[in-house]
PDB file of C-alpha atoms in Angstrom:
ATOM      1  CA  UNK A  90       7.168  14.945   8.719  1.00  0.00           C
ATOM      2  CA  UNK A  91       7.791  11.993  10.914  1.00  0.00           C
ATOM      3  CA  UNK A  92       5.433   8.853  11.083  1.00  0.00           C
ATOM      4  CA  UNK A  93       5.221   6.060  13.510  1.00  0.00           C
ATOM      5  CA  UNK A  94       8.018   4.339  15.303  1.00  0.00           C
ATOM      6  CA  UNK A  95      11.574   5.818  14.442  1.00  0.00           C
ATOM      7  CA  UNK A  96      12.895   2.282  14.376  1.00  0.00           C
ATOM      8  CA  UNK A  97      10.742   1.324  11.353  1.00  0.00           C
ATOM      9  CA  UNK A  98      13.282   3.394   9.272  1.00  0.00           C
ATOM     10  CA  UNK A  99      16.303   1.580  10.377  1.00  0.00           C
ATOM     11  CA  UNK A 100      17.179  -1.325   8.195  1.00  0.00           C
ATOM     12  CA  UNK A 101      19.042  -3.332  11.057  1.00  0.00           C
ATOM     13  CA  UNK A 102      15.668  -3.257  12.999  1.00  0.00           C
ATOM     14  CA  UNK A 103      14.046  -5.182  10.273  1.00  0.00           C
ATOM     15  CA  UNK A 104      16.875  -7.618   9.980  1.00  0.00           C
ATOM     16  CA  UNK A 105      16.652  -8.543  13.724  1.00  0.00           C
ATOM     17  CA  UNK A 106      13.077  -8.608  13.675  1.00  0.00           C
ATOM     18  CA  UNK A 107      12.842 -11.041  10.708  1.00  0.00           C
ATOM     19  CA  UNK A 108      15.930 -13.098  11.942  1.00  0.00           C
ATOM     20  CA  UNK A 109      13.891 -13.795  15.131  1.00  0.00           C
ATOM     21  CA  UNK A 110      10.357 -13.843  13.932  1.00  0.00           C
ATOM     22  CA  UNK A 111       8.786 -16.865  12.147  1.00  0.00           C
ATOM     23  CA  UNK A 112       5.627 -17.099  10.202  1.00  0.00           C
ATOM     24  CA  UNK A 113       4.081 -14.575   8.089  1.00  0.00           C
ATOM     25  CA  UNK A 114       2.459 -11.069   8.578  1.00  0.00           C
ATOM     26  CA  UNK A 115       0.618  -8.614   6.292  1.00  0.00           C
ATOM     27  CA  UNK A 116       0.480  -5.092   7.157  1.00  0.00           C
ATOM     28  CA  UNK A 117      -2.857  -3.399   6.457  1.00  0.00           C
ATOM     29  CA  UNK A 118      -4.411  -5.838   3.978  1.00  0.00           C
ATOM     30  CA  UNK A 119      -4.045  -9.078   1.984  1.00  0.00           C
ATOM     31  CA  UNK A 120      -4.802  -9.634  -1.463  1.00  0.00           C
ATOM     32  CA  UNK A 121      -8.234 -10.461  -0.669  1.00  0.00           C
ATOM     33  CA  UNK A 122      -8.844  -6.910   0.483  1.00  0.00           C
ATOM     34  CA  UNK A 123      -6.993  -5.443  -2.478  1.00  0.00           C
ATOM     35  CA  UNK A 124      -7.970  -7.737  -5.280  1.00  0.00           C
ATOM     36  CA  UNK A 125     -10.628  -5.211  -6.526  1.00  0.00           C
ATOM     37  CA  UNK A 126      -7.999  -2.454  -6.983  1.00  0.00           C
ATOM     38  CA  UNK A 127      -5.856  -4.725  -8.836  1.00  0.00           C
ATOM     39  CA  UNK A 128      -8.439  -6.309 -11.115  1.00  0.00           C
ATOM     40  CA  UNK A 129      -9.747  -2.909 -12.140  1.00  0.00           C
ATOM     41  CA  UNK A 130      -6.401  -1.248 -12.998  1.00  0.00           C
ATOM     42  CA  UNK A 131      -3.842  -3.930 -13.645  1.00  0.00           C
ATOM     43  CA  UNK A 132      -5.307  -7.383 -14.111  1.00  0.00           C
ATOM     44  CA  UNK A 133      -2.929 -10.313 -14.490  1.00  0.00           C
ATOM     45  CA  UNK A 134      -1.499 -10.996 -17.822  1.00  0.00           C
ATOM     46  CA  UNK A 135       1.631 -13.086 -18.900  1.00  0.00           C
ATOM     47  CA  UNK A 136       3.772 -10.324 -19.920  1.00  0.00           C
ATOM     48  CA  UNK A 137       3.313  -8.029 -16.835  1.00  0.00           C
ATOM     49  CA  UNK A 138       6.460  -7.813 -14.706  1.00  0.00           C
ATOM     50  CA  UNK A 139       5.690  -6.841 -11.120  1.00  0.00           C
ATOM     51  CA  UNK A 140       8.250  -5.492  -8.523  1.00  0.00           C
ATOM     52  CA  UNK A 141       7.102  -6.100  -4.901  1.00  0.00           C
ATOM     53  CA  UNK A 142       8.881  -3.205  -2.844  1.00  0.00           C
ATOM     54  CA  UNK A 143       9.958  -4.522   0.676  1.00  0.00           C
ATOM     55  CA  UNK A 144       8.289  -7.687   0.543  1.00  0.00           C
ATOM     56  CA  UNK A 145       9.107  -8.476   4.216  1.00  0.00           C
ATOM     57  CA  UNK A 146       7.275 -11.604   5.557  1.00  0.00           C
ATOM     58  CA  UNK A 147       3.893 -10.837   3.644  1.00  0.00           C
ATOM     59  CA  UNK A 148       2.060 -13.387   1.735  1.00  0.00           C
ATOM     60  CA  UNK A 149       0.843 -10.697  -0.831  1.00  0.00           C
ATOM     61  CA  UNK A 150       3.262 -11.773  -3.607  1.00  0.00           C
ATOM     62  CA  UNK A 151       2.415 -15.390  -3.321  1.00  0.00           C
ATOM     63  CA  UNK A 152      -1.221 -14.572  -3.237  1.00  0.00           C
ATOM     64  CA  UNK A 153      -0.855 -12.538  -6.321  1.00  0.00           C
ATOM     65  CA  UNK A 154       1.155 -15.250  -8.114  1.00  0.00           C
ATOM     66  CA  UNK A 155      -1.571 -17.689  -7.443  1.00  0.00           C
ATOM     67  CA  UNK A 156      -4.050 -15.035  -8.801  1.00  0.00           C
ATOM     68  CA  UNK A 157      -2.114 -15.087 -12.160  1.00  0.00           C
ATOM     69  CA  UNK A 158       0.709 -12.380 -11.722  1.00  0.00           C
ATOM     70  CA  UNK A 159       3.518 -14.931 -12.745  1.00  0.00           C
ATOM     71  CA  UNK A 160       6.396 -12.576 -13.330  1.00  0.00           C
ATOM     72  CA  UNK A 161       7.190 -11.255  -9.746  1.00  0.00           C
ATOM     73  CA  UNK A 162      10.372  -9.895  -8.324  1.00  0.00           C
ATOM     74  CA  UNK A 163      10.543  -9.423  -4.584  1.00  0.00           C
ATOM     75  CA  UNK A 164      13.065  -7.259  -2.903  1.00  0.00           C
ATOM     76  CA  UNK A 165      13.690  -6.405   0.803  1.00  0.00           C
ATOM     77  CA  UNK A 166      16.722  -4.780   2.472  1.00  0.00           C
ATOM     78  CA  UNK A 167      16.425  -7.542   5.248  1.00  0.00           C
ATOM     79  CA  UNK A 168      18.266 -10.701   3.968  1.00  0.00           C
ATOM     80  CA  UNK A 169      16.475 -12.719   6.838  1.00  0.00           C
ATOM     81  CA  UNK A 170      13.091 -11.822   5.243  1.00  0.00           C
ATOM     82  CA  UNK A 171      14.074 -12.726   1.658  1.00  0.00           C
ATOM     83  CA  UNK A 172      15.925 -15.950   2.911  1.00  0.00           C
ATOM     84  CA  UNK A 173      12.943 -17.371   4.668  1.00  0.00           C
ATOM     85  CA  UNK A 174      10.195 -16.179   2.071  1.00  0.00           C
ATOM     86  CA  UNK A 175      12.205 -17.574  -0.903  1.00  0.00           C
ATOM     87  CA  UNK A 176      12.484 -20.756   1.031  1.00  0.00           C
ATOM     88  CA  UNK A 177       8.793 -20.889   2.077  1.00  0.00           C
ATOM     89  CA  UNK A 178       7.603 -20.289  -1.580  1.00  0.00           C
ATOM     90  CA  UNK A 179      10.306 -21.971  -3.445  1.00  0.00           C
ATOM     91  CA  UNK A 180       7.477 -23.935  -5.370  1.00  0.00           C
ATOM     92  CA  UNK A 181       6.335 -20.821  -6.824  1.00  0.00           C
ATOM     93  CA  UNK A 182       8.378 -19.221  -9.754  1.00  0.00           C
ATOM     94  CA  UNK A 183       9.371 -16.018  -8.230  1.00  0.00           C
ATOM     95  CA  UNK A 184      12.524 -14.020  -7.894  1.00  0.00           C
ATOM     96  CA  UNK A 185      13.954 -12.888  -4.469  1.00  0.00           C
ATOM     97  CA  UNK A 186      16.733 -10.354  -3.926  1.00  0.00           C
ATOM     98  CA  UNK A 187      18.289  -8.624  -1.102  1.00  0.00           C
ATOM     99  CA  UNK A 188      18.199  -4.897  -2.229  1.00  0.00           C
ATOM    100  CA  UNK A 189      17.803  -1.590  -0.941  1.00  0.00           C
ATOM    101  CA  UNK A 190      14.663   0.100  -2.308  1.00  0.00           C
ATOM    102  CA  UNK A 191      16.425   3.496  -2.531  1.00  0.00           C
ATOM    103  CA  UNK A 192      19.240   2.161  -4.660  1.00  0.00           C
ATOM    104  CA  UNK A 193      17.869  -0.539  -6.907  1.00  0.00           C
ATOM    105  CA  UNK A 194      20.100  -2.521  -9.221  1.00  0.00           C
ATOM    106  CA  UNK A 195      17.472  -2.894 -11.971  1.00  0.00           C
ATOM    107  CA  UNK A 196      17.912  -1.073 -15.447  1.00  0.00           C
ATOM    108  CA  UNK A 197      15.482   1.849 -16.247  1.00  0.00           C
ATOM    109  CA  UNK A 198      11.941   0.904 -17.360  1.00  0.00           C
ATOM    110  CA  UNK A 199      12.076  -2.700 -16.118  1.00  0.00           C
ATOM    111  CA  UNK A 200       8.582  -3.215 -14.601  1.00  0.00           C
ATOM    112  CA  UNK A 201       5.148  -2.738 -15.695  1.00  0.00           C
ATOM    113  CA  UNK A 202       3.772  -2.725 -12.108  1.00  0.00           C
ATOM    114  CA  UNK A 203       5.344  -1.933  -8.730  1.00  0.00           C
ATOM    115  CA  UNK A 204       3.472  -2.621  -5.485  1.00  0.00           C
ATOM    116  CA  UNK A 205       4.342  -1.162  -1.990  1.00  0.00           C
ATOM    117  CA  UNK A 206       2.393  -2.060   1.088  1.00  0.00           C
ATOM    118  CA  UNK A 207       3.825  -0.198   4.150  1.00  0.00           C
ATOM    119  CA  UNK A 208       7.514   0.367   2.921  1.00  0.00           C
ATOM    120  CA  UNK A 209       7.245   3.927   2.307  1.00  0.00           C
ATOM    121  CA  UNK A 210       5.379   4.308   5.717  1.00  0.00           C
ATOM    122  CA  UNK A 211       8.134   2.676   7.382  1.00  0.00           C
ATOM    123  CA  UNK A 212      10.671   5.041   5.652  1.00  0.00           C
ATOM    124  CA  UNK A 213       8.512   7.942   6.876  1.00  0.00           C
ATOM    125  CA  UNK A 214       9.524   7.283  10.382  1.00  0.00           C
ATOM    126  CA  UNK A 215      12.489   8.849  11.826  1.00  0.00           C
ATOM    127  CA  UNK A 216      13.628  11.649   9.443  1.00  0.00           C
ATOM    128  CA  UNK A 217      12.000  10.323   6.408  1.00  0.00           C
ATOM    129  CA  UNK A 218      15.068  10.986   4.431  1.00  0.00           C
ATOM    130  CA  UNK A 219      14.945   7.567   2.607  1.00  0.00           C
ATOM    131  CA  UNK A 220      11.378   8.033   1.428  1.00  0.00           C
ATOM    132  CA  UNK A 221      11.973  10.315  -1.569  1.00  0.00           C
ATOM    133  CA  UNK A 222      14.908   8.086  -3.041  1.00  0.00           C
ATOM    134  CA  UNK A 223      12.542   5.094  -2.891  1.00  0.00           C
ATOM    135  CA  UNK A 224       9.850   7.005  -4.740  1.00  0.00           C
ATOM    136  CA  UNK A 225      12.310   8.108  -7.345  1.00  0.00           C
ATOM    137  CA  UNK A 226      13.611   4.540  -7.781  1.00  0.00           C
ATOM    138  CA  UNK A 227      10.275   3.136  -8.125  1.00  0.00           C
ATOM    139  CA  UNK A 228       9.560   5.713 -10.833  1.00  0.00           C
ATOM    140  CA  UNK A 229      12.925   5.043 -12.660  1.00  0.00           C
ATOM    141  CA  UNK A 230      12.273   1.254 -12.731  1.00  0.00           C
ATOM    142  CA  UNK A 231       8.932   1.476 -14.162  1.00  0.00           C
ATOM    143  CA  UNK A 232       8.166   1.368 -17.754  1.00  0.00           C
ATOM    144  CA  UNK A 233       6.474   4.654 -19.076  1.00  0.00           C
ATOM    145  CA  UNK A 234       2.878   4.019 -18.518  1.00  0.00           C
ATOM    146  CA  UNK A 235       3.634   1.695 -15.732  1.00  0.00           C
ATOM    147  CA  UNK A 236       1.731   1.587 -12.515  1.00  0.00           C
ATOM    148  CA  UNK A 237       2.617   2.159  -9.090  1.00  0.00           C
ATOM    149  CA  UNK A 238      -0.050   0.711  -6.421  1.00  0.00           C
ATOM    150  CA  UNK A 239       0.933   2.184  -2.990  1.00  0.00           C
ATOM    151  CA  UNK A 240      -1.006   0.919   0.407  1.00  0.00           C
ATOM    152  CA  UNK A 241      -0.494   3.504   3.172  1.00  0.00           C
ATOM    153  CA  UNK A 242      -2.144   4.564   6.397  1.00  0.00           C
ATOM    154  CA  UNK A 243      -1.791   8.048   5.084  1.00  0.00           C
ATOM    155  CA  UNK A 244      -4.061   9.577   2.691  1.00  0.00           C
ATOM    156  CA  UNK A 245      -1.849  12.600   2.151  1.00  0.00           C
ATOM    157  CA  UNK A 246       1.277  11.194   0.441  1.00  0.00           C
ATOM    158  CA  UNK A 247       0.702  12.650  -2.917  1.00  0.00           C
ATOM    159  CA  UNK A 248       2.806  15.984  -2.478  1.00  0.00           C
ATOM    160  CA  UNK A 249       5.695  13.504  -1.068  1.00  0.00           C
ATOM    161  CA  UNK A 250       5.173  11.421  -4.471  1.00  0.00           C
ATOM    162  CA  UNK A 251       5.327  14.407  -6.648  1.00  0.00           C
ATOM    163  CA  UNK A 252       8.120  16.229  -4.813  1.00  0.00           C
ATOM    164  CA  UNK A 253      10.399  12.995  -4.533  1.00  0.00           C
ATOM    165  CA  UNK A 254      11.293  13.166  -8.380  1.00  0.00           C
ATOM    166  CA  UNK A 255      12.365  16.632  -8.250  1.00  0.00           C
ATOM    167  CA  UNK A 256      14.242  16.428  -4.922  1.00  0.00           C
ATOM    168  CA  UNK A 257      16.185  13.394  -6.168  1.00  0.00           C
ATOM    169  CA  UNK A 258      16.647  13.995  -9.839  1.00  0.00           C
ATOM    170  CA  UNK A 259      17.111  17.757  -9.826  1.00  0.00           C
ATOM    171  CA  UNK A 260      16.046  20.208 -12.368  1.00  0.00           C
ATOM    172  CA  UNK A 261      18.437  18.762 -15.059  1.00  0.00           C
ATOM    173  CA  UNK A 262      16.754  15.426 -15.191  1.00  0.00           C
ATOM    174  CA  UNK A 263      14.043  15.906 -17.723  1.00  0.00           C
ATOM    175  CA  UNK A 264      12.142  12.757 -16.520  1.00  0.00           C
ATOM    176  CA  UNK A 265      11.351  14.422 -13.327  1.00  0.00           C
ATOM    177  CA  UNK A 266       9.043  16.875 -15.086  1.00  0.00           C
ATOM    178  CA  UNK A 267       6.681  13.995 -16.273  1.00  0.00           C
ATOM    179  CA  UNK A 268       6.042  12.797 -12.696  1.00  0.00           C
ATOM    180  CA  UNK A 269       2.888  10.670 -11.641  1.00  0.00           C
ATOM    181  CA  UNK A 270      -0.685  10.677 -12.807  1.00  0.00           C
ATOM    182  CA  UNK A 271      -2.986   9.948 -10.114  1.00  0.00           C
ATOM    183  CA  UNK A 272      -5.688   7.511 -11.231  1.00  0.00           C
ATOM    184  CA  UNK A 273      -7.215   6.583  -7.984  1.00  0.00           C
ATOM    185  CA  UNK A 274      -7.100   7.215  -4.266  1.00  0.00           C
ATOM    186  CA  UNK A 275      -9.255   4.975  -2.245  1.00  0.00           C
ATOM    187  CA  UNK A 276     -10.081   3.923   1.149  1.00  0.00           C
ATOM    188  CA  UNK A 277      -9.704   0.284   1.334  1.00  0.00           C
ATOM    189  CA  UNK A 278     -10.777  -2.022   4.080  1.00  0.00           C
ATOM    190  CA  UNK A 279      -8.089  -3.629   6.386  1.00  0.00           C
ATOM    191  CA  UNK A 280      -7.753  -7.238   6.809  1.00  0.00           C
ATOM    192  CA  UNK A 281      -9.653  -8.747   9.848  1.00  0.00           C
ATOM    193  CA  UNK A 282      -6.132  -9.363  11.496  1.00  0.00           C
ATOM    194  CA  UNK A 283      -4.927  -5.799  10.992  1.00  0.00           C
ATOM    195  CA  UNK A 284      -8.359  -4.456  12.276  1.00  0.00           C
ATOM    196  CA  UNK A 285      -8.102  -6.551  15.405  1.00  0.00           C
ATOM    197  CA  UNK A 286      -4.508  -5.420  16.128  1.00  0.00           C
ATOM    198  CA  UNK A 287      -5.243  -1.824  15.511  1.00  0.00           C
ATOM    199  CA  UNK A 288      -8.276  -2.055  18.255  1.00  0.00           C
ATOM    200  CA  UNK A 289      -5.755  -3.772  20.566  1.00  0.00           C
ATOM    201  CA  UNK A 290      -3.095  -1.363  20.175  1.00  0.00           C
ATOM    202  CA  UNK A 291      -5.556   1.626  20.719  1.00  0.00           C
ATOM    203  CA  UNK A 292      -6.700  -0.104  23.995  1.00  0.00           C
ATOM    204  CA  UNK A 293      -3.167  -0.849  25.274  1.00  0.00           C
ATOM    205  CA  UNK A 294      -1.997   2.829  24.770  1.00  0.00           C
ATOM    206  CA  UNK A 295       1.748   2.231  24.006  1.00  0.00           C
ATOM    207  CA  UNK A 296       1.987  -1.114  26.246  1.00  0.00           C
ATOM    208  CA  UNK A 297       3.377  -4.473  24.452  1.00  0.00           C
ATOM    209  CA  UNK A 298       0.706  -5.951  22.335  1.00  0.00           C
ATOM    210  CA  UNK A 299       1.600  -9.489  24.127  1.00  0.00           C
ATOM    211  CA  UNK A 300      -0.181  -8.031  27.425  1.00  0.00           C
ATOM    212  CA  UNK A 301      -3.701  -8.039  25.329  1.00  0.00           C
ATOM    213  CA  UNK A 302      -3.270 -11.865  25.064  1.00  0.00           C
ATOM    214  CA  UNK A 303      -3.046 -12.132  28.773  1.00  0.00           C
ATOM    215  CA  UNK A 304      -6.299 -10.122  29.349  1.00  0.00           C
ATOM    216  CA  UNK A 305      -9.237 -12.254  28.163  1.00  0.00           C
ATOM    217  CA  UNK A 306     -11.830  -9.389  28.614  1.00  0.00           C
ATOM    218  CA  UNK A 307      -9.767  -7.115  26.589  1.00  0.00           C
ATOM    219  CA  UNK A 308      -9.591  -9.579  23.866  1.00  0.00           C
ATOM    220  CA  UNK A 309     -13.205 -10.173  24.045  1.00  0.00           C
ATOM    221  CA  UNK A 310     -14.006  -6.389  23.817  1.00  0.00           C
ATOM    222  CA  UNK A 311     -11.570  -5.944  20.946  1.00  0.00           C
ATOM    223  CA  UNK A 312     -12.845  -8.820  18.994  1.00  0.00           C
ATOM    224  CA  UNK A 313     -16.478  -7.329  19.282  1.00  0.00           C
ATOM    225  CA  UNK A 314     -15.207  -4.021  18.170  1.00  0.00           C
ATOM    226  CA  UNK A 315     -13.249  -5.414  15.261  1.00  0.00           C
ATOM    227  CA  UNK A 316     -16.277  -7.225  13.862  1.00  0.00           C
ATOM    228  CA  UNK A 317     -18.348  -3.959  14.089  1.00  0.00           C
ATOM    229  CA  UNK A 318     -15.737  -1.991  12.259  1.00  0.00           C
ATOM    230  CA  UNK A 319     -15.431  -4.657   9.660  1.00  0.00           C
ATOM    231  CA  UNK A 320     -19.168  -4.631   9.025  1.00  0.00           C
ATOM    232  CA  UNK A 321     -19.076  -0.874   8.607  1.00  0.00           C
ATOM    233  CA  UNK A 322     -16.342  -0.905   6.298  1.00  0.00           C
ATOM    234  CA  UNK A 323     -18.108  -3.620   4.151  1.00  0.00           C
ATOM    235  CA  UNK A 324     -21.149  -1.228   3.964  1.00  0.00           C
ATOM    236  CA  UNK A 325     -18.914   1.559   2.965  1.00  0.00           C
ATOM    237  CA  UNK A 326     -17.466  -0.686   0.181  1.00  0.00           C
ATOM    238  CA  UNK A 327     -20.677  -1.543  -1.225  1.00  0.00           C
ATOM    239  CA  UNK A 328     -21.490   2.252  -1.469  1.00  0.00           C
ATOM    240  CA  UNK A 329     -18.205   2.912  -3.008  1.00  0.00           C
ATOM    241  CA  UNK A 330     -18.857   0.359  -5.661  1.00  0.00           C
ATOM    242  CA  UNK A 331     -22.429   1.741  -6.245  1.00  0.00           C
ATOM    243  CA  UNK A 332     -21.053   5.315  -6.656  1.00  0.00           C
ATOM    244  CA  UNK A 333     -18.400   3.998  -9.210  1.00  0.00           C
ATOM    245  CA  UNK A 334     -20.999   2.374 -11.113  1.00  0.00           C
ATOM    246  CA  UNK A 335     -23.197   5.484 -11.264  1.00  0.00           C
ATOM    247  CA  UNK A 336     -19.968   7.494 -12.285  1.00  0.00           C
ATOM    248  CA  UNK A 337     -19.290   5.011 -15.123  1.00  0.00           C
ATOM    249  CA  UNK A 338     -22.925   5.091 -16.476  1.00  0.00           C
ATOM    250  CA  UNK A 339     -22.892   8.796 -16.203  1.00  0.00           C
ATOM    251  CA  UNK A 340     -19.630   9.048 -18.231  1.00  0.00           C
ATOM    252  CA  UNK A 341     -20.965   6.827 -20.774  1.00  0.00           C
ATOM    253  CA  UNK A 342     -23.904   9.281 -21.311  1.00  0.00           C
ATOM    254  CA  UNK A 343     -21.761  12.397 -21.416  1.00  0.00           C
ATOM    255  CA  UNK A 344     -19.100  10.780 -23.670  1.00  0.00           C
ATOM    256  CA  UNK A 345     -21.578  11.556 -26.431  1.00  0.00           C
ATOM    257  CA  UNK A 346     -21.992  15.007 -25.645  1.00  0.00           C
ATOM    258  CA  UNK A 347     -18.549  16.289 -24.351  1.00  0.00           C
ATOM    259  CA  UNK A 348     -15.110  16.133 -25.816  1.00  0.00           C
ATOM    260  CA  UNK A 349     -12.355  13.974 -24.343  1.00  0.00           C
ATOM    261  CA  UNK A 350     -10.917  16.864 -22.227  1.00  0.00           C
ATOM    262  CA  UNK A 351     -14.012  17.560 -20.150  1.00  0.00           C
ATOM    263  CA  UNK A 352     -14.731  13.727 -19.688  1.00  0.00           C
ATOM    264  CA  UNK A 353     -11.205  13.312 -18.342  1.00  0.00           C
ATOM    265  CA  UNK A 354     -11.675  15.973 -15.715  1.00  0.00           C
ATOM    266  CA  UNK A 355     -14.046  13.487 -13.926  1.00  0.00           C
ATOM    267  CA  UNK A 356     -10.938  11.606 -12.799  1.00  0.00           C
ATOM    268  CA  UNK A 357      -9.197  14.724 -11.296  1.00  0.00           C
ATOM    269  CA  UNK A 358     -12.458  15.598  -9.551  1.00  0.00           C
ATOM    270  CA  UNK A 359     -12.568  12.258  -7.876  1.00  0.00           C
ATOM    271  CA  UNK A 360      -9.147  12.605  -6.685  1.00  0.00           C
ATOM    272  CA  UNK A 361      -9.745  15.887  -5.317  1.00  0.00           C
ATOM    273  CA  UNK A 362     -12.629  14.626  -3.369  1.00  0.00           C
ATOM    274  CA  UNK A 363     -10.569  11.872  -1.942  1.00  0.00           C
ATOM    275  CA  UNK A 364      -7.816  14.296  -1.151  1.00  0.00           C
ATOM    276  CA  UNK A 365     -10.421  16.289   0.764  1.00  0.00           C
ATOM    277  CA  UNK A 366     -11.495  13.228   2.600  1.00  0.00           C
ATOM    278  CA  UNK A 367      -7.759  12.697   3.554  1.00  0.00           C
ATOM    279  CA  UNK A 368      -7.503  16.008   4.906  1.00  0.00           C
ATOM    280  CA  UNK A 369     -10.493  15.349   7.172  1.00  0.00           C
ATOM    281  CA  UNK A 370      -8.658  12.337   8.547  1.00  0.00           C
ATOM    282  CA  UNK A 371      -5.616  14.352   9.986  1.00  0.00           C
ATOM    283  CA  UNK A 372      -6.792  14.282  13.512  1.00  0.00           C
ATOM    284  CA  UNK A 373      -7.923  10.607  13.429  1.00  0.00           C
ATOM    285  CA  UNK A 374      -6.073   8.199  15.875  1.00  0.00           C
ATOM    286  CA  UNK A 375      -4.113   5.950  13.226  1.00  0.00           C
ATOM    287  CA  UNK A 376      -4.784   2.992  15.457  1.00  0.00           C
ATOM    288  CA  UNK A 377      -8.565   3.627  15.317  1.00  0.00           C
ATOM    289  CA  UNK A 378      -8.531   4.100  11.402  1.00  0.00           C
ATOM    290  CA  UNK A 379     -10.651   1.118  10.093  1.00  0.00           C
ATOM    291  CA  UNK A 380      -9.059   1.467   6.535  1.00  0.00           C
ATOM    292  CA  UNK A 381      -5.911   1.992   4.562  1.00  0.00           C
ATOM    293  CA  UNK A 382      -5.189   4.132   1.634  1.00  0.00           C
ATOM    294  CA  UNK A 383      -4.570   2.807  -1.801  1.00  0.00           C
ATOM    295  CA  UNK A 384      -2.926   5.195  -4.386  1.00  0.00           C
ATOM    296  CA  UNK A 385      -2.886   4.000  -8.099  1.00  0.00           C
ATOM    297  CA  UNK A 386      -0.444   6.155 -10.008  1.00  0.00           C
ATOM    298  CA  UNK A 387       0.807   5.974 -13.691  1.00  0.00           C
ATOM    299  CA  UNK A 388       4.316   6.807 -14.817  1.00  0.00           C
ATOM    300  CA  UNK A 389       3.837   9.559 -17.439  1.00  0.00           C
TER     301      UNK A 389
END
C-alpha cells in the first residue's frame, strides 16, 4: 500500500531538499520524547554499535551521542545531508557515510542497535518497492539478538517487517525463518514542533505550510490546539507508565507460580493489545494523529 507523498520515495527529492535546506528538522520526535524507550530496552554502553538509518538533517544521533551512545554510524542516500551533518557535528566522534539503506556495504552482524525514524515511512510512499529491501538489510547487518527501533506514523507495519525477510531472501535463505521478535509496540508522543506542524497541515488541507505563517489567527488557533494535544498525550504517557509498573508487579508475583512459557506470553498479549489499537487507527487523519508508533524488535 502507498503512504504519504510519492516524492518521498525518490532519493533525488531528498538530495535536492537537503541541498537547498539549512538547519535541522526531526520527524515525529526527538530523543527527549524517545528516551524512555531507549533507556528501557537498549541503554547506552561503550560496546554498543548503533546504526542510524536515514539520518537526514535530524539531531537524533547527536542527542543520542551526548546521552552516552558513542559508537554511532549515520547513513543517508542524500550526500547533501551527510555532508552538512558531518560538518555540523564534527566535534562528536561519529561516522557519516553516503549509503543506500536498501544495499548497505556493512558486513553481516555489524551492529547491536539500528534506529529508523521516518525512513521506512518515506520508502512506503510511491509503490513501496524499496521498503522490504531496507528491512532485510537492517536485519542482515544486526547482530543476533540486536535491536531495531522503528519510529513510524503507522501502527500496522509488523506484517511488512515479517514479510520483508521472506520476500527479499527467499525460501532458500535460512535466516529469513528466524525473523523478528516484537518486544514492544508503543504509542509515543510527538515533539512539540511535530505536533504543531501536524495541526497546521490539517488546517491547510494540502496548501503549502508557508501560508500558515502569513495567517496570525491560524497560527494562534494551531498553537492552542497543539498545547491541548501535548497535555493529553502527557496524561496518556503517565497512564501507560502506571500500567507498565502494574504489569511488572503482577509478573513478579506470577513468576513464583507459573513456568517461563506462561510468563512470557504476557509480552505477546501486550503486543496483540497494541496491534488492536493500531487497527482502530486506520481511519484517523494522520495529520491529526497526536502520536507516533515505536516498534522495538529483536533479531532472532
